[in-house]
CSV table of C-alpha atoms in Angstrom, one decimal:
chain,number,residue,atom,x,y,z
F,1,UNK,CA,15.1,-33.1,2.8
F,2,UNK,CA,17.6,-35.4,0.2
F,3,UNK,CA,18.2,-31.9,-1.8
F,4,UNK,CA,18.1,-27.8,-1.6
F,5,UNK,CA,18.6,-25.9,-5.0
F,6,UNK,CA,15.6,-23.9,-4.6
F,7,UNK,CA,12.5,-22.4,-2.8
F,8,UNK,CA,10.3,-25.6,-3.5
F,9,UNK,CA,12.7,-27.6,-1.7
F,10,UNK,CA,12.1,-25.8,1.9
F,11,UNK,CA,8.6,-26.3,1.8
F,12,UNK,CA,6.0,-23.7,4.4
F,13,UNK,CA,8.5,-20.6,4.2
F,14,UNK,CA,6.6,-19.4,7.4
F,15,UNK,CA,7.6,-22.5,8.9
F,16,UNK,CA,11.3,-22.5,7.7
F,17,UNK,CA,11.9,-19.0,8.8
F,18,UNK,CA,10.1,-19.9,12.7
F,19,UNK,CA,12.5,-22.9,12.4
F,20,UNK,CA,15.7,-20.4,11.8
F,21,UNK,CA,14.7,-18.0,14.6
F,22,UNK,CA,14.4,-21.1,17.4
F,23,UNK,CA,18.0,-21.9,15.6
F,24,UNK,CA,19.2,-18.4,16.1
F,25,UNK,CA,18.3,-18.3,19.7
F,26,UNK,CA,20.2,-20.9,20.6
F,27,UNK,CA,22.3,-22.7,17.3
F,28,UNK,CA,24.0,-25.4,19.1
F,29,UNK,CA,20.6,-27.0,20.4
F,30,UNK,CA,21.4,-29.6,17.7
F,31,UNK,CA,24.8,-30.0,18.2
F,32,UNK,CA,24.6,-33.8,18.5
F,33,UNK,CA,22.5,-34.4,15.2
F,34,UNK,CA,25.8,-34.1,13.2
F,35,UNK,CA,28.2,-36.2,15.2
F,36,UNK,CA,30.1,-38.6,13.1
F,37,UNK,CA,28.6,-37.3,9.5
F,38,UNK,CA,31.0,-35.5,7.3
F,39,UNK,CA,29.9,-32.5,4.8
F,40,UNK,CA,31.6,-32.2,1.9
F,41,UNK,CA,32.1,-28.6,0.7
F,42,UNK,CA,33.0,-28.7,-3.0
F,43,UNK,CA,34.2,-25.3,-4.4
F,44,UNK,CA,34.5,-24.7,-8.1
F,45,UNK,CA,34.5,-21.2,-7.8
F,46,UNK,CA,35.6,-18.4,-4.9
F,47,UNK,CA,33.8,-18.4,-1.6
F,48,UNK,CA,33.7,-16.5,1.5
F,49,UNK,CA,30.6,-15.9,3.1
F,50,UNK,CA,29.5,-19.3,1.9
F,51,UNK,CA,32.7,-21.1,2.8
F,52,UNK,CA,32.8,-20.2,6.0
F,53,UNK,CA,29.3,-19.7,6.8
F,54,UNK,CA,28.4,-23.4,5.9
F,55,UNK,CA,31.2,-24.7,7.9
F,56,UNK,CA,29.9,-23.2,10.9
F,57,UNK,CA,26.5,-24.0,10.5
F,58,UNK,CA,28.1,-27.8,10.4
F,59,UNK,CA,30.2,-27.1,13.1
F,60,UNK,CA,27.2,-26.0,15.1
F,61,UNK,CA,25.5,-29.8,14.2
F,62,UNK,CA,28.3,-31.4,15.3
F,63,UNK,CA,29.5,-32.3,12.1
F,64,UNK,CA,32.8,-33.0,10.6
F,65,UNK,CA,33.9,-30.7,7.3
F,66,UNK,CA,36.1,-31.3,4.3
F,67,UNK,CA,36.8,-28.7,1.8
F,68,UNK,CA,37.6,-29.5,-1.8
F,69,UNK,CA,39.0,-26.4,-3.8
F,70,UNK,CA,38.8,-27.8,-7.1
F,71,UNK,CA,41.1,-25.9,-8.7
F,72,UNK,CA,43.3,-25.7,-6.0
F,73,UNK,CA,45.1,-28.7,-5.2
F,74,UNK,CA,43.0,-31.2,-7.2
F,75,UNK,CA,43.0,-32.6,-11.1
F,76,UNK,CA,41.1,-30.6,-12.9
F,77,UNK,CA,37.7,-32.0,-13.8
F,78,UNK,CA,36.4,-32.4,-17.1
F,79,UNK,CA,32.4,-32.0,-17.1
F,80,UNK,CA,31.3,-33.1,-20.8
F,81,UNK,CA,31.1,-36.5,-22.4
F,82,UNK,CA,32.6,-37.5,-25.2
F,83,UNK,CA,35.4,-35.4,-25.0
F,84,UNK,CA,38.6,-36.9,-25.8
F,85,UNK,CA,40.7,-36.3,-22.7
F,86,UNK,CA,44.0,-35.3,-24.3
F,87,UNK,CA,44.0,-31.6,-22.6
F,88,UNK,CA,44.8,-30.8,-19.1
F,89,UNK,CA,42.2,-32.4,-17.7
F,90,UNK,CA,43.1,-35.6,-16.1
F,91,UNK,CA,39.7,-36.6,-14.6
F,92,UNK,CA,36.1,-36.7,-15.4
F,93,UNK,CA,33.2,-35.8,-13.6
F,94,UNK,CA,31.5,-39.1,-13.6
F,95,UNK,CA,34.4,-40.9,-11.8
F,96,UNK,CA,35.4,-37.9,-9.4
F,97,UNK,CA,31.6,-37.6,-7.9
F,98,UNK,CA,30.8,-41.3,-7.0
F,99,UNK,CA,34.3,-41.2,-5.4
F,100,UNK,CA,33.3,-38.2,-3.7
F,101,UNK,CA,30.2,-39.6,-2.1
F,102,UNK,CA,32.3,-42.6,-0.6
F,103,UNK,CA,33.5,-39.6,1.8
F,104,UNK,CA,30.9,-38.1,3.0
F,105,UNK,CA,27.5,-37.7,4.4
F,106,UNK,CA,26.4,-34.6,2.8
F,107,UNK,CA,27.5,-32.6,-0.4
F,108,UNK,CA,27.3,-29.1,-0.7
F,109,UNK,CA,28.4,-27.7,-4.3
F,110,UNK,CA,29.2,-24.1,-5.4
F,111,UNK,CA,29.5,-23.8,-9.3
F,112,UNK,CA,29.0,-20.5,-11.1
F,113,UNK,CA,27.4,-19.8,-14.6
F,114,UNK,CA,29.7,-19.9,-17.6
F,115,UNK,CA,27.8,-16.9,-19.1
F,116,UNK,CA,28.4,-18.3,-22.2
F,117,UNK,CA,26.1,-20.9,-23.0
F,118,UNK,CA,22.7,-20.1,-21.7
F,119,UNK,CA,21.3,-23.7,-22.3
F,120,UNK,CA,24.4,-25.4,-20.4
F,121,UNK,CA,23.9,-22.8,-17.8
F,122,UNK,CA,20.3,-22.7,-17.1
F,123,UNK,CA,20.4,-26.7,-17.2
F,124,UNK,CA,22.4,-26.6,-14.3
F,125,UNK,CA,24.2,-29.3,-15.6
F,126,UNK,CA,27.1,-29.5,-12.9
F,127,UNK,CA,25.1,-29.8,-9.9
F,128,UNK,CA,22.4,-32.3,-11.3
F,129,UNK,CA,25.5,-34.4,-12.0
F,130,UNK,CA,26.1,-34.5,-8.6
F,131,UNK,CA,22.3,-34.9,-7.4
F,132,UNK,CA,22.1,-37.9,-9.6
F,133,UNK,CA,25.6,-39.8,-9.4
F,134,UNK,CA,26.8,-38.8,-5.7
F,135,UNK,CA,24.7,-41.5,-3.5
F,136,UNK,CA,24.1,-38.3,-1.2
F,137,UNK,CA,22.0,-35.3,-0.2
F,138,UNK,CA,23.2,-32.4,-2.2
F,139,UNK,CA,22.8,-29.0,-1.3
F,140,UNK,CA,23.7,-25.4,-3.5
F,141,UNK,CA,26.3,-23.0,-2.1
F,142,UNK,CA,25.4,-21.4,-5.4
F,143,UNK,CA,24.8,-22.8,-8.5
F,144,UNK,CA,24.4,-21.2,-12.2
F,145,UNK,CA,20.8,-20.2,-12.2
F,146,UNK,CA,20.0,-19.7,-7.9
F,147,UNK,CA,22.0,-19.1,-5.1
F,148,UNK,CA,19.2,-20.3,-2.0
F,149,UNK,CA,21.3,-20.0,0.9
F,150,UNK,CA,21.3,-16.7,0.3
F,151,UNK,CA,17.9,-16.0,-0.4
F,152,UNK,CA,16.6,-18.0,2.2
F,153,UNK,CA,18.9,-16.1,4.3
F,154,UNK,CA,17.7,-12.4,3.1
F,155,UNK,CA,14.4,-13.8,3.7
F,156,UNK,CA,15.1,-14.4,7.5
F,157,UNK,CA,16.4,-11.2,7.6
F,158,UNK,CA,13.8,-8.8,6.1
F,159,UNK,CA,11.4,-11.1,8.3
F,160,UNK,CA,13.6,-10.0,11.3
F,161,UNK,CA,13.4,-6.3,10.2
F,162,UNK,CA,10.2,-5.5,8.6
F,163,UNK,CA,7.8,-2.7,9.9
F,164,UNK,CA,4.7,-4.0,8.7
F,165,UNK,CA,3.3,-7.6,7.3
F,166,UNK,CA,3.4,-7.0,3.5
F,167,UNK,CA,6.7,-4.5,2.9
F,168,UNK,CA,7.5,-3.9,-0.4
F,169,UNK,CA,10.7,-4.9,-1.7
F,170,UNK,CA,12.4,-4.0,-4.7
F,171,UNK,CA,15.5,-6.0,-6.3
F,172,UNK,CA,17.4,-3.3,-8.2
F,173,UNK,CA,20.2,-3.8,-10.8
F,174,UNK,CA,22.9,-1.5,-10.4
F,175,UNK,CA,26.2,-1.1,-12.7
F,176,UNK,CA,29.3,-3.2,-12.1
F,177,UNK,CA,32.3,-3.5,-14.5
F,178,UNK,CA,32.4,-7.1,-15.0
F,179,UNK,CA,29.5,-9.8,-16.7
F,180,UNK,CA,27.8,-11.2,-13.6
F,181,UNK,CA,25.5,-14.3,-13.4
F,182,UNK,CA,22.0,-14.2,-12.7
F,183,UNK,CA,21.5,-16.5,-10.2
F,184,UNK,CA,21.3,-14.2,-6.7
F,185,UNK,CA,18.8,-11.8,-8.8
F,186,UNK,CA,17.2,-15.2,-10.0
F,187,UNK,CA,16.9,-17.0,-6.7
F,188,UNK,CA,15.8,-13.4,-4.7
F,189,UNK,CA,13.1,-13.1,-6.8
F,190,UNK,CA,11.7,-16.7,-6.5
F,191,UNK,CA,12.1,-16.4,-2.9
F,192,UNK,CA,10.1,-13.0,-3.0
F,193,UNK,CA,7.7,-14.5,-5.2
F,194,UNK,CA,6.9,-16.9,-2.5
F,195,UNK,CA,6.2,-14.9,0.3
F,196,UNK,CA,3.3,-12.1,0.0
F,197,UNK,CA,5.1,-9.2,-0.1
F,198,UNK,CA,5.0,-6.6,-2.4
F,199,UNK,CA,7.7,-7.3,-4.5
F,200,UNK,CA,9.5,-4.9,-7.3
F,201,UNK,CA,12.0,-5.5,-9.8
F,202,UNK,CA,14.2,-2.4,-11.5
F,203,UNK,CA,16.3,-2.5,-13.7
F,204,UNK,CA,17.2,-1.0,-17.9
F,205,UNK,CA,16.1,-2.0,-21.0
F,206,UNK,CA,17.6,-5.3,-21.8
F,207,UNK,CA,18.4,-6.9,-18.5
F,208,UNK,CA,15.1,-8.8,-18.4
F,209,UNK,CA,15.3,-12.0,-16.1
F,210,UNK,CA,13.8,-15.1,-17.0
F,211,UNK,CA,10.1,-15.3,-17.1
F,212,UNK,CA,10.3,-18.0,-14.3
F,213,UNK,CA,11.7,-16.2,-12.3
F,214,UNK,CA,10.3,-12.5,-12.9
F,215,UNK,CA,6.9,-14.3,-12.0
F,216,UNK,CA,4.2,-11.9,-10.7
F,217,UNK,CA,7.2,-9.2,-9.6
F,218,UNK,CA,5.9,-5.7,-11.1
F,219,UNK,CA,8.9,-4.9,-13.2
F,220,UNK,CA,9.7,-1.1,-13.4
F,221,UNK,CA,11.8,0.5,-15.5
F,222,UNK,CA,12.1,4.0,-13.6
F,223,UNK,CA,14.5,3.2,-10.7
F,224,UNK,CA,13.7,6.1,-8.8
F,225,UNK,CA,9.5,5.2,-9.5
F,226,UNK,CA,10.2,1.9,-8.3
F,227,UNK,CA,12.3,3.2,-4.7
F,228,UNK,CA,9.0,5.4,-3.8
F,229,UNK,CA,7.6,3.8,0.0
F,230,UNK,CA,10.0,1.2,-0.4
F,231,UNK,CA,11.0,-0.6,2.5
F,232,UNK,CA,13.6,-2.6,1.3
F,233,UNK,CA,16.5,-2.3,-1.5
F,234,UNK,CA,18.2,-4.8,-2.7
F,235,UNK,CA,20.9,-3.9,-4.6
F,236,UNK,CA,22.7,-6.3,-7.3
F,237,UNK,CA,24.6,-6.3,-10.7
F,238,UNK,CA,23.5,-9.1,-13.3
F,239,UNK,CA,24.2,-10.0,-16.8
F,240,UNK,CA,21.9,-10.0,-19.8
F,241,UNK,CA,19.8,-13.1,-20.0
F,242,UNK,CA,17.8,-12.7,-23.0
F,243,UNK,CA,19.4,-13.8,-26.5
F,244,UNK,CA,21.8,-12.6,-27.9
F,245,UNK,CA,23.2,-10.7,-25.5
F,246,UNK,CA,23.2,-13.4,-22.8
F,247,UNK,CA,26.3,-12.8,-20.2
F,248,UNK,CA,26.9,-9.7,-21.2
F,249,UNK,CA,27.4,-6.4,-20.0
F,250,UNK,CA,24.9,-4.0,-22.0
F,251,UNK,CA,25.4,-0.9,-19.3
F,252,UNK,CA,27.7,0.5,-16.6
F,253,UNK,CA,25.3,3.6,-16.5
F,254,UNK,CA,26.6,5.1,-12.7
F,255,UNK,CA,22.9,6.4,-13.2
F,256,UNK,CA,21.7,3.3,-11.8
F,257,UNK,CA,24.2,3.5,-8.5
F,258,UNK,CA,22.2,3.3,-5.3
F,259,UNK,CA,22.8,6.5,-3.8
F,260,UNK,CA,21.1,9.2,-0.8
F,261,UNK,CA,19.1,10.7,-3.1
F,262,UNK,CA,17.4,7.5,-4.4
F,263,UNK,CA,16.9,6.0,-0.7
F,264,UNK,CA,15.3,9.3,0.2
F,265,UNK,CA,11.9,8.5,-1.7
F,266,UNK,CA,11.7,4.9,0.2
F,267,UNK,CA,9.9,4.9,3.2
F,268,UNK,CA,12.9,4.8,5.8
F,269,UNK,CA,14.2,1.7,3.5
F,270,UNK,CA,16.9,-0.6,4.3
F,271,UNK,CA,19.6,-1.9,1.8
F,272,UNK,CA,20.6,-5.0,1.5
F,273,UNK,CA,23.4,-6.8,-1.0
F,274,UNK,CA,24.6,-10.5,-1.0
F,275,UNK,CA,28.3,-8.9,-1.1
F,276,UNK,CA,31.2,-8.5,-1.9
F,277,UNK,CA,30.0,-5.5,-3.4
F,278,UNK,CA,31.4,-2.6,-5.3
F,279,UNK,CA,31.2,0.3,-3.5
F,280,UNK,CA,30.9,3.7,-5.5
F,281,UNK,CA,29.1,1.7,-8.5
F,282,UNK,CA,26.9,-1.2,-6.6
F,283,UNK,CA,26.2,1.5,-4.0
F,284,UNK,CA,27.7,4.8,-2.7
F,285,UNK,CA,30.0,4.9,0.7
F,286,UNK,CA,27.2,6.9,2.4
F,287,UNK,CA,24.3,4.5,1.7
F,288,UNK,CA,26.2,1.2,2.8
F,289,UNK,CA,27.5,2.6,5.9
F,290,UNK,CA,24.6,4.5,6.9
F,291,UNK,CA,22.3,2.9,10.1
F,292,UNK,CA,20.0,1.7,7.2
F,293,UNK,CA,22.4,-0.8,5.9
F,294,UNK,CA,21.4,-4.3,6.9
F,295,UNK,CA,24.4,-5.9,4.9
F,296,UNK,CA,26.1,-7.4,7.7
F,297,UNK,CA,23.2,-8.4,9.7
F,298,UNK,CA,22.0,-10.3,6.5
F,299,UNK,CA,25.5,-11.9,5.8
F,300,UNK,CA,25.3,-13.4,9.4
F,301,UNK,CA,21.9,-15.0,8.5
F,302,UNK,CA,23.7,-17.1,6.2
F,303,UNK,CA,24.9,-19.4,8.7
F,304,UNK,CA,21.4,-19.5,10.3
F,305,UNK,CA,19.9,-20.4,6.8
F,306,UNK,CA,22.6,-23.1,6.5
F,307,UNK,CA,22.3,-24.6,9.7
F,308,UNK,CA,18.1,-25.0,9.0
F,309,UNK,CA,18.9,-26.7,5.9
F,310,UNK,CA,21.8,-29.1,6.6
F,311,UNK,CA,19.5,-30.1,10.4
F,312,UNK,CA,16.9,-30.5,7.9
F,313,UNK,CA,19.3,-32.8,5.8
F,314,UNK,CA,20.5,-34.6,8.4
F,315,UNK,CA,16.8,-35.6,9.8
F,316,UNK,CA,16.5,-36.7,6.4
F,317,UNK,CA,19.4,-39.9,7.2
């Protein structure tokens, strides 16, 4: 595998997720594969499940990690050509990457959306830079449009705790005071799409995802319609995507908080989140501590689904 940015790039999921539960059983059975190859985690935006997630998941392959905060510590970078680079930023890009590579084995990348320029954005312009100038494999951490490790990871997870072979899911958008991007709600929903479950997405009027990504999701606009004999919630906040409202916030409607109520009509669901999450408006104190809440469980998967995909990485040498 000489790249991961989305569900295509792990090929048979059945055969991914088989591969993460022989990893999980015993996640240092690779510990050699690693040794003297050095991941490069490049972070232009906050981390902490990722971050240290993906650094044990190298640690367990024997691998050897260095961390680049980029706006910590390093110039800043400017991404666009023909700028004239008389502002503060004192290196490009296309110089800083091929340098980059000369360290490393691997490259993982976390950039977010800029919620302001949906074409920029959804061209995922800052990781293909890297893809195509780095000389190495190049893995998301999350990138403007999908965040895989993470879905992958919810996907071992529900696998681990589903009742019955086709569960039904539902992604639910929930209020949160700040713009958020798209790309966990994105990436969940390819993932989802690829698997045979019965999948549902909720959310209001005007928070439509992206046709490519909505695929064959039933999309329902009655939260509490969409919960009945639901097995799974997953809650998450995202932005508008749909012009021209794009990165905005349309709604904080508290309406739309997960709540007892609401997981009441599921059948016996559980909720799940990517976190950090904002309790009270994501989801209420009672419904995230409750035995039902899978949100650690599933934020411990993440170094499972990064240690399948950097093995998988490092086969590739």
């Amino acid at each position: 595998m000489k790249k991961f940015t989305d569900v295509h790039d792990i090929g048979d999921l059945r055969a991914a997720v088989a591969e993460a539960m022989n990893i999980k059983a015993d996640r240092f059975s690779f510990n050699t594969l690693g040794r003297n190859k050095t991941l490069m985690m490049i972070f232009f935006n906050s981390s902490l499940r990722t971050r240290l997630s993906t650094q044990k998941a190298a640690m367990n392959l024997g691998m050897n990690v260095i961390v680049l905060d980029v706006n910590q510590g390093a110039w800043k970078l400017e991404t666009e050509r023909g700028v004239i680079m008389d502002g503060d930023k004192s290196e490009h890009l296309l110089e800083a990457i091929p340098v980059m590579g000369c360290y490393c084995d691997v490259i993982g990348v976390r950039s977010f959306a800029g919620l302001k320029d949906k074409a920029e954005d959804y061209e995922e312009r800052i990781i293909n830079q890297f893809i195509k100038y780095s000389g190495r494999p190049v893995f998301s951490m999350e990138a403007a449009t999908r965040h895989p490790l993470q879905s992958f990871a919810d996907l071992i997870t529900i696998e681990e705790y589903k009742k019955t072979d086709r569960p039904k899911v539902v992604l639910s958008w929930a209020p949160h005071p700040k713009a958020l991007p798209q790309a966990v709600p994105n990436s969940f929903a390819e993932w989802m799409n690829a698997t045979d479950y019965d999948f549902v997405i909720t959310h209001p009027h005007g928070y439509e995802l992206a046709s490519e990504f909505v695929g064959n999701a039933r999309v329902e606009y009655d939260q509490r319609k969409a919960f009945e004999g639901a097995d799974f919630i997953y809650g998450k906040n995202w932005s508008a995507y749909a012009d021209p409202n794009y990165g905005k916030v349309l709604s904080t409607d508290r309406n739309w908080t997960i709540n007892a109520e609401k997981m009441a009509l599921t059948n016996n669901a559980y909720f799940m989140h990517c976190l950090p999450v904002r309790r009270n408006m994501i989801v209420t104190d009672e419904v995230i501590e409750s035995p039902q809440s899978i949100v650690i469980p599933e934020a411990a998967n993440r170094e499972i689904s990064a240690t399948v995909v950097l093995k998988r990485i490092l086969e590739s040498l």
